Short mmCIF file of C-alpha atoms in Angstrom, two decimals:
data_model
loop_
_atom_site.label_atom_id
_atom_site.label_comp_id
_atom_site.label_asym_id
_atom_site.label_seq_id
_atom_site.Cartn_x
_atom_site.Cartn_y
_atom_site.Cartn_z
CA MET Y 214 0.00 0.00 0.00
CA LYS Y 215 1.35 3.41 -0.91
CA LEU Y 216 2.34 5.82 1.85
CA LYS Y 217 -0.08 8.42 0.47
CA THR Y 218 -2.98 5.97 0.76
CA VAL Y 219 -2.03 5.06 4.34
CA LEU Y 220 -1.96 8.73 5.33
CA ILE Y 221 -5.35 9.36 3.75
CA LEU Y 222 -6.90 6.39 5.57
CA ALA Y 223 -5.35 7.46 8.87
CA LEU Y 224 -6.70 10.99 8.46
CA ALA Y 225 -10.15 9.65 7.60
CA ALA Y 226 -10.09 7.44 10.70
CA LEU Y 227 -9.12 10.40 12.89
CA VAL Y 228 -11.92 12.54 11.47
CA ALA Y 229 -14.40 9.71 12.06
CA CYS Y 230 -13.28 9.34 15.70
CA LEU Y 231 -13.58 13.06 16.33
CA ALA Y 232 -17.03 13.13 14.74
CA ALA Y 233 -18.16 10.17 16.84
CA ALA Y 234 -16.89 11.82 20.01
CA TYR Y 235 -18.75 15.01 19.14
CA VAL Y 236 -21.99 13.19 18.41
CA LEU Y 237 -21.70 11.20 21.65
CA THR Y 238 -21.14 14.30 23.71
CA ARG Y 239 -23.69 16.40 21.82
CA TYR Y 240 -26.52 13.95 21.42
CA ALA Y 241 -26.09 10.77 23.45
CA GLY Y 242 -27.71 12.18 26.57
CA PRO Y 243 -26.90 12.13 30.29
CA ASP Y 244 -25.95 8.45 30.40
CA ALA Y 245 -23.15 8.96 27.92
CA LEU Y 246 -21.95 12.07 29.71
CA ARG Y 247 -21.98 10.19 32.99
CA ALA Y 248 -19.38 7.78 31.73
CA GLY Y 249 -16.63 10.30 32.34
CA ASN Y 250 -18.29 11.98 35.33
CA PRO Y 251 -15.63 13.46 37.64
CA GLY Y 252 -17.97 13.42 40.67
CA PRO Y 253 -19.88 15.88 42.86
CA MET Y 254 -19.16 19.59 42.70
CA LEU Y 255 -19.32 19.84 46.51
CA PRO Y 256 -18.20 16.42 47.76
CA ASP Y 257 -18.50 17.21 51.50
CA MET Y 258 -21.92 18.82 51.27
CA ALA Y 259 -24.01 15.85 52.38
CA GLN Y 260 -22.00 15.38 55.58
CA ARG Y 261 -22.19 19.06 56.56
CA LEU Y 262 -25.83 19.93 56.00
CA GLY Y 263 -26.52 19.98 59.73
CA GLU Y 264 -23.74 22.50 60.32
CA LEU Y 265 -25.16 25.23 58.09
CA ALA Y 266 -25.99 28.46 59.90
CA VAL Y 267 -25.86 31.13 57.18
CA ILE Y 268 -26.57 31.12 53.44
CA ASN Y 269 -25.52 34.19 51.47
CA VAL Y 270 -26.62 34.79 47.88
CA GLU Y 271 -24.92 37.70 46.15
CA SER Y 272 -24.71 39.42 42.80
CA VAL Y 273 -23.36 42.83 41.87
CA GLY Y 274 -25.26 45.30 44.05
CA ARG Y 275 -27.58 42.71 45.63
CA ARG Y 276 -27.37 40.37 48.60
CA VAL Y 277 -29.64 38.02 50.53
CA SER Y 278 -28.57 36.54 53.87
CA LEU Y 279 -30.50 33.66 55.42
CA ARG Y 280 -29.71 32.91 59.07
CA ARG Y 281 -30.72 29.77 60.89
CA GLU Y 282 -32.70 30.50 64.04
CA GLU Y 283 -34.27 27.69 66.07
CA GLY Y 284 -34.72 25.50 63.02
CA LEU Y 285 -36.10 28.27 60.80
CA TRP Y 286 -34.33 30.57 58.34
CA ALA Y 287 -34.61 34.33 58.88
CA ILE Y 288 -34.11 36.79 56.03
CA GLU Y 289 -31.71 39.45 57.29
CA GLN Y 290 -32.70 42.03 54.67
CA ARG Y 291 -36.37 41.78 55.72
CA ASP Y 292 -36.03 42.27 59.47
CA GLY Y 293 -35.77 38.53 60.11
CA TYR Y 294 -39.00 37.47 58.40
CA HIS Y 295 -38.91 33.71 57.91
CA ALA Y 296 -37.98 32.22 54.56
CA ASP Y 297 -40.09 29.46 53.06
CA PRO Y 298 -38.37 26.29 54.35
CA THR Y 299 -39.20 24.46 51.12
CA LYS Y 300 -37.24 27.00 49.07
CA VAL Y 301 -34.23 26.76 51.38
CA ARG Y 302 -34.34 22.96 51.27
CA ASP Y 303 -34.53 22.96 47.47
CA LEU Y 304 -31.39 25.09 47.23
CA VAL Y 305 -29.43 22.99 49.73
CA LEU Y 306 -30.42 19.73 48.05
CA GLY Y 307 -29.61 21.24 44.66
CA LEU Y 308 -26.10 22.11 45.87
CA GLU Y 309 -25.62 18.62 47.25
CA ARG Y 310 -26.67 16.98 43.97
CA LEU Y 311 -24.51 19.03 41.59
CA GLN Y 312 -22.40 16.71 39.43
CA LYS Y 313 -19.39 17.80 37.41
CA LEU Y 314 -19.67 16.94 33.73
CA GLU Y 315 -16.85 18.65 31.88
CA PRO Y 316 -13.95 20.90 32.88
CA ARG Y 317 -13.89 24.26 31.15
CA THR Y 318 -11.52 27.21 31.20
CA GLN Y 319 -9.04 27.84 34.01
CA LEU Y 320 -8.22 31.33 32.75
CA ALA Y 321 -9.76 34.18 34.72
CA LYS Y 322 -9.88 36.32 31.58
CA ASN Y 323 -12.39 33.85 30.09
CA HIS Y 324 -14.72 33.68 33.11
CA ALA Y 325 -16.96 36.44 31.74
CA ARG Y 326 -18.05 34.24 28.80
CA LEU Y 327 -19.55 31.76 31.28
CA HIS Y 328 -20.95 34.50 33.56
CA LEU Y 329 -18.44 33.48 36.25
CA ARG Y 330 -16.49 36.70 36.67
CA ASP Y 331 -15.71 37.86 40.23
CA LEU Y 332 -18.30 40.18 41.74
CA LYS Y 333 -15.68 42.87 42.25
CA HIS Y 334 -16.17 43.62 38.55
CA LYS Y 335 -19.23 45.83 38.10
CA ASP Y 336 -20.19 44.10 34.85
CA SER Y 337 -20.15 40.61 36.38
CA LYS Y 338 -23.27 38.52 35.69
CA ALA Y 339 -22.34 35.84 38.22
CA HIS Y 340 -24.05 34.90 41.46
CA LYS Y 341 -22.11 33.81 44.50
CA ILE Y 342 -23.51 31.36 47.04
CA THR Y 343 -21.65 31.11 50.34
CA LEU Y 344 -22.47 28.55 53.03
CA ILE Y 345 -21.24 29.27 56.57
CA ASP Y 346 -21.28 26.99 59.61
CA MET Y 347 -22.19 27.77 63.23
CA ASP Y 348 -18.60 28.79 64.02
CA GLY Y 349 -18.44 31.29 61.18
CA HIS Y 350 -16.30 29.10 58.95
CA ILE Y 351 -17.03 28.85 55.23
CA VAL Y 352 -18.39 25.43 54.32
CA ALA Y 353 -18.46 26.19 50.60
CA GLY Y 354 -18.32 29.15 48.26
CA LEU Y 355 -19.64 28.71 44.74
CA MET Y 356 -19.76 31.04 41.77
CA VAL Y 357 -22.84 30.29 39.65
CA GLY Y 358 -22.84 31.23 35.98
CA LYS Y 359 -25.13 30.85 33.00
CA ARG Y 360 -27.26 27.85 32.14
CA ASN Y 361 -26.59 25.33 29.40
CA PHE Y 362 -29.82 23.80 28.16
CA ASN Y 363 -28.20 21.40 25.72
CA ILE Y 364 -26.22 18.73 27.56
CA GLY Y 365 -28.00 15.81 25.94
CA ASP Y 366 -31.36 14.34 24.96
CA GLY Y 367 -32.43 13.42 28.49
CA GLY Y 368 -34.19 16.72 29.13
CA GLN Y 369 -31.68 17.79 31.77
CA SER Y 370 -29.91 21.12 31.80
CA GLY Y 371 -26.48 22.12 32.95
CA ILE Y 372 -24.95 25.10 34.67
CA TYR Y 373 -21.48 26.64 34.64
CA LEU Y 374 -19.81 26.77 38.05
CA ARG Y 375 -16.55 27.35 39.82
CA ARG Y 376 -15.46 27.20 43.42
CA ALA Y 377 -15.06 30.75 44.72
CA GLU Y 378 -11.43 30.14 45.65
CA SER Y 379 -10.51 28.59 42.29
CA ASN Y 380 -10.21 29.71 38.68
CA GLU Y 381 -11.15 26.24 37.41
CA THR Y 382 -14.61 26.18 35.85
CA TRP Y 383 -17.00 23.30 35.22
CA LEU Y 384 -20.11 22.45 33.32
CA ALA Y 385 -22.23 20.67 35.92
CA ARG Y 386 -25.53 18.86 35.84
CA GLY Y 387 -28.21 19.96 38.29
CA GLU Y 388 -30.79 22.53 39.30
CA LEU Y 389 -30.11 25.46 41.63
CA PRO Y 390 -33.30 27.34 42.56
CA PHE Y 391 -32.19 30.59 44.19
CA SER Y 392 -32.66 34.35 43.99
CA ASP Y 393 -30.86 37.51 45.06
CA ASP Y 394 -34.29 39.09 45.73
CA PRO Y 395 -35.31 38.68 49.42
CA THR Y 396 -39.02 38.51 48.59
CA GLN Y 397 -38.50 35.44 46.40
CA TRP Y 398 -37.46 33.42 49.46
CA MET Y 399 -40.81 33.88 51.16
CA ASN Y 400 -44.15 32.17 51.04
CA ARG Y 401 -45.98 35.33 49.98
CA LEU Y 402 -49.51 34.09 50.66
CA LEU Y 403 -50.84 36.54 53.23
CA ILE Y 404 -54.37 35.20 53.57
CA ASP Y 405 -56.79 33.08 51.57
CA LEU Y 406 -60.40 34.06 52.24
CA PRO Y 407 -62.73 32.88 49.45
CA ALA Y 408 -65.37 35.36 48.36
CA GLU Y 409 -68.14 32.88 49.14
CA ALA Y 410 -67.01 32.82 52.79
CA VAL Y 411 -67.56 36.58 53.21
CA ALA Y 412 -70.75 37.26 55.20
CA LYS Y 413 -70.38 40.96 56.00
CA VAL Y 414 -67.96 43.77 55.14
CA THR Y 415 -67.53 46.99 57.11
CA LEU Y 416 -65.23 49.73 55.83
CA PHE Y 417 -64.14 52.41 58.31
CA HIS Y 418 -62.75 55.23 56.20
CA PRO Y 419 -60.93 58.23 57.66
CA LYS Y 420 -63.18 61.11 58.80
CA ASP Y 421 -65.94 58.76 60.00
CA HIS Y 422 -67.16 57.57 56.62
CA VAL Y 423 -68.47 54.03 57.20
CA VAL Y 424 -69.77 51.49 54.68
CA VAL Y 425 -71.58 48.34 55.82
CA LEU Y 426 -72.53 45.57 53.38
CA SER Y 427 -74.07 42.27 54.43
CA LYS Y 428 -74.89 39.18 52.40
CA ASP Y 429 -78.50 38.10 52.09
CA PRO Y 430 -78.53 34.41 53.12
CA LEU Y 431 -81.19 33.62 50.50
CA THR Y 432 -80.10 35.57 47.42
CA LYS Y 433 -76.36 35.57 48.32
CA ARG Y 434 -76.26 39.20 47.22
CA PHE Y 435 -74.87 42.03 49.31
CA ARG Y 436 -77.09 44.83 50.52
CA PRO Y 437 -76.10 48.12 52.17
CA GLU Y 438 -77.07 48.49 55.82
CA ASN Y 439 -76.39 52.20 56.21
CA ALA Y 440 -76.99 53.71 52.78
CA PRO Y 441 -78.85 57.03 52.52
CA THR Y 442 -82.62 56.89 52.30
CA GLY Y 443 -83.74 56.25 48.76
CA SER Y 444 -80.58 54.40 47.74
CA GLY Y 445 -80.80 51.38 45.51
CA ALA Y 446 -79.24 47.96 45.92
CA ALA Y 447 -75.52 47.34 46.01
CA LYS Y 448 -73.98 47.14 42.54
CA PRO Y 449 -72.82 43.50 42.11
CA MET Y 450 -69.91 44.26 39.78
CA ALA Y 451 -68.68 46.97 42.16
CA VAL Y 452 -68.99 44.77 45.25
CA LEU Y 453 -67.31 41.72 43.70
CA PRO Y 454 -63.69 43.05 43.77
CA LEU Y 455 -64.19 43.99 47.41
CA THR Y 456 -65.37 40.54 48.47
CA GLN Y 457 -62.58 38.91 46.44
CA ALA Y 458 -59.80 41.13 47.78
CA LEU Y 459 -58.51 38.60 50.34
CA ASP Y 460 -58.97 35.53 48.14
CA GLY Y 461 -55.44 34.15 47.72
CA LEU Y 462 -53.89 37.54 48.54
CA LEU Y 463 -50.14 37.61 47.86
CA PHE Y 464 -48.11 40.35 49.52
CA GLU Y 465 -45.30 42.10 47.63
CA ASP Y 466 -42.98 42.92 50.53
CA VAL Y 467 -42.82 42.77 54.32
CA ARG Y 468 -41.40 44.79 57.20
CA ARG Y 469 -41.43 44.56 60.97
CA ALA Y 470 -44.53 46.35 62.27
CA ASP Y 471 -42.60 49.16 63.96
CA ARG Y 472 -40.86 50.07 60.68
CA ILE Y 473 -43.99 51.40 58.92
CA PRO Y 474 -46.05 54.17 60.57
CA PHE Y 475 -49.83 53.76 60.62
CA ASP Y 476 -51.59 57.10 61.06
CA PRO Y 477 -55.05 56.46 62.57
CA ASP Y 478 -56.38 59.54 60.77
CA GLY Y 479 -55.19 58.30 57.40
CA SER Y 480 -55.76 54.54 57.64
CA LEU Y 481 -58.58 52.41 56.33
CA LEU Y 482 -59.95 49.68 58.60
CA VAL Y 483 -61.63 46.73 56.89
CA GLU Y 484 -63.63 44.26 58.98
CA ILE Y 485 -64.79 41.08 57.27
CA GLN Y 486 -67.13 38.75 59.11
CA THR Y 487 -66.66 35.25 57.71
CA THR Y 488 -69.03 32.32 57.51
CA ALA Y 489 -66.37 30.29 59.35
CA GLY Y 490 -66.68 32.39 62.51
CA PRO Y 491 -63.58 34.61 62.79
CA MET Y 492 -63.76 38.29 61.92
CA VAL Y 493 -60.69 39.29 59.94
CA ARG Y 494 -59.52 42.87 60.37
CA MET Y 495 -57.13 44.52 57.93
CA THR Y 496 -55.75 48.01 58.49
CA VAL Y 497 -54.42 49.65 55.33
CA ALA Y 498 -52.19 52.73 55.31
CA PRO Y 499 -50.28 54.58 52.59
CA PHE Y 500 -46.51 54.82 52.95
CA GLU Y 501 -43.91 55.92 50.39
CA GLU Y 502 -46.18 55.62 47.34
CA ALA Y 503 -47.43 52.16 48.32
CA HIS Y 504 -50.06 50.63 50.59
CA TRP Y 505 -49.20 48.50 53.61
CA ALA Y 506 -51.53 46.28 55.62
CA ARG Y 507 -51.59 44.52 58.95
CA LEU Y 508 -53.90 41.71 60.01
CA SER Y 509 -55.72 41.13 63.27
CA LEU Y 510 -58.82 39.37 64.57
CA GLY Y 511 -62.08 40.98 65.60
CA ARG Y 512 -65.03 39.51 67.44
CA ALA Y 513 -65.75 35.98 66.27
CA GLU Y 514 -69.22 34.58 65.71
CA GLU Y 515 -70.08 31.04 66.67
CA THR Y 516 -70.66 28.54 63.88
CA ALA Y 517 -71.58 24.91 64.25
CA ASP Y 518 -70.83 23.99 60.65
CA PRO Y 519 -68.00 21.40 60.72
CA ALA Y 520 -67.40 22.04 57.01
CA GLN Y 521 -65.99 25.44 58.02
CA ASP Y 522 -63.36 24.00 60.39
CA GLY Y 523 -60.59 23.93 57.78
CA LEU Y 524 -61.17 27.54 56.74
CA ARG Y 525 -61.42 28.67 60.36
CA ARG Y 526 -58.07 27.10 61.22
CA ALA Y 527 -56.44 28.55 58.09
CA LEU Y 528 -57.65 32.07 58.91
CA LEU Y 529 -56.47 31.87 62.50
CA GLU Y 530 -53.07 30.60 61.34
CA ALA Y 531 -52.76 33.41 58.77
CA VAL Y 532 -53.40 36.06 61.42
CA ARG Y 533 -51.01 34.36 63.86
CA ARG Y 534 -48.28 34.24 61.21
CA ALA Y 535 -48.81 37.92 60.37
CA ASP Y 536 -48.57 39.09 63.98
CA GLY Y 537 -45.83 41.70 64.38
CA TRP Y 538 -45.47 42.36 60.64
CA VAL Y 539 -46.87 44.72 58.02
CA PHE Y 540 -47.21 43.76 54.39
CA LYS Y 541 -47.06 45.69 51.15
CA ILE Y 542 -50.17 44.75 49.19
CA PRO Y 543 -50.84 45.15 45.46
CA GLU Y 544 -52.29 48.49 44.44
CA THR Y 545 -55.22 46.68 42.83
CA THR Y 546 -56.08 45.17 46.23
CA ALA Y 547 -55.77 48.53 47.98
CA ALA Y 548 -58.09 50.08 45.40
CA ALA Y 549 -60.63 47.26 45.77
CA LEU Y 550 -60.76 47.79 49.55
CA ASN Y 551 -60.86 51.58 49.40
CA ARG Y 552 -64.46 51.84 48.22
CA LYS Y 553 -66.90 54.53 49.33
CA MET Y 554 -70.66 54.16 49.53
CA VAL Y 555 -71.07 56.03 46.26
CA ASP Y 556 -68.85 53.45 44.55
CA LEU Y 557 -70.84 50.46 45.79
CA VAL Y 558 -74.48 51.51 45.94
CA GLN Y 559 -76.92 53.09 43.50
CA MET Y 560 -77.32 56.47 45.16
CA PRO Y 561 -80.60 58.48 45.13
CA ASN Y 562 -80.95 61.26 42.59
#
């Protein structure tokens, strides 16, 4: 065989091998990638979960600090309001399950391409997660970069990572649910009072303007109790947003109660008597171009309906959980609650 022919065949074989390697890596899916798996990104994580006392999540100009307090996680940037334990658990388990797939660049000058540049650079798009133990020692520091949604046909995605103390970068398999926004760590459900469970609504506006609407047990429609003589019935489409205002209400932010002033002369008091028994009271006050609310309980009415037990317990728990805190509510909710008699009832000519 001629030397030229041998060289051509050898080159063809090399090209075929390279093509096969590319196809395997590009298309064969997680099982093929796992064959050369270098192991977990944080190998000691599983053994040290019980030691965690602080979790910091940072990006350029933003920071969230979660501190462990008596088995719960307090959000430092929100006066110690408790984080949703499910969200914290999902992050910790995600860190534990990270698996290295492929080494990438070790050159700091190339970190920006993977969104892994140090946060000291103002244009960095990285996030930094730092885990600290009860003695103040760092358990792990991880720079988290951009996602890679194409690591195979198995439907799994990857993420670019590097240890905070190292320039070595990796493509890893796993999910890391986290945020540098403090509000995203909370369960933001303030209260869930279905409209059909509203029996009576009383609105105490500033300057002694009071609106009282009660539900007719037969027609299920609301009627005004203190409307001017000659007024018509309550307008159903105007009343509906009011009765639905606390149905699955999500707050937008939270502060300790002493951080937001509530002026009695400028606050709206909403009392809602429920079919489950408890009277829910919500005080709403404007502050810095937003509306903030606090929950409390009023006088409860007895009910013997066992079907209402679940709702009664849920309402009592919502008020207990809200004790000592004030919540920023959506402007649409504030507007729905801030209704005057003229807005709700057909007034006399």
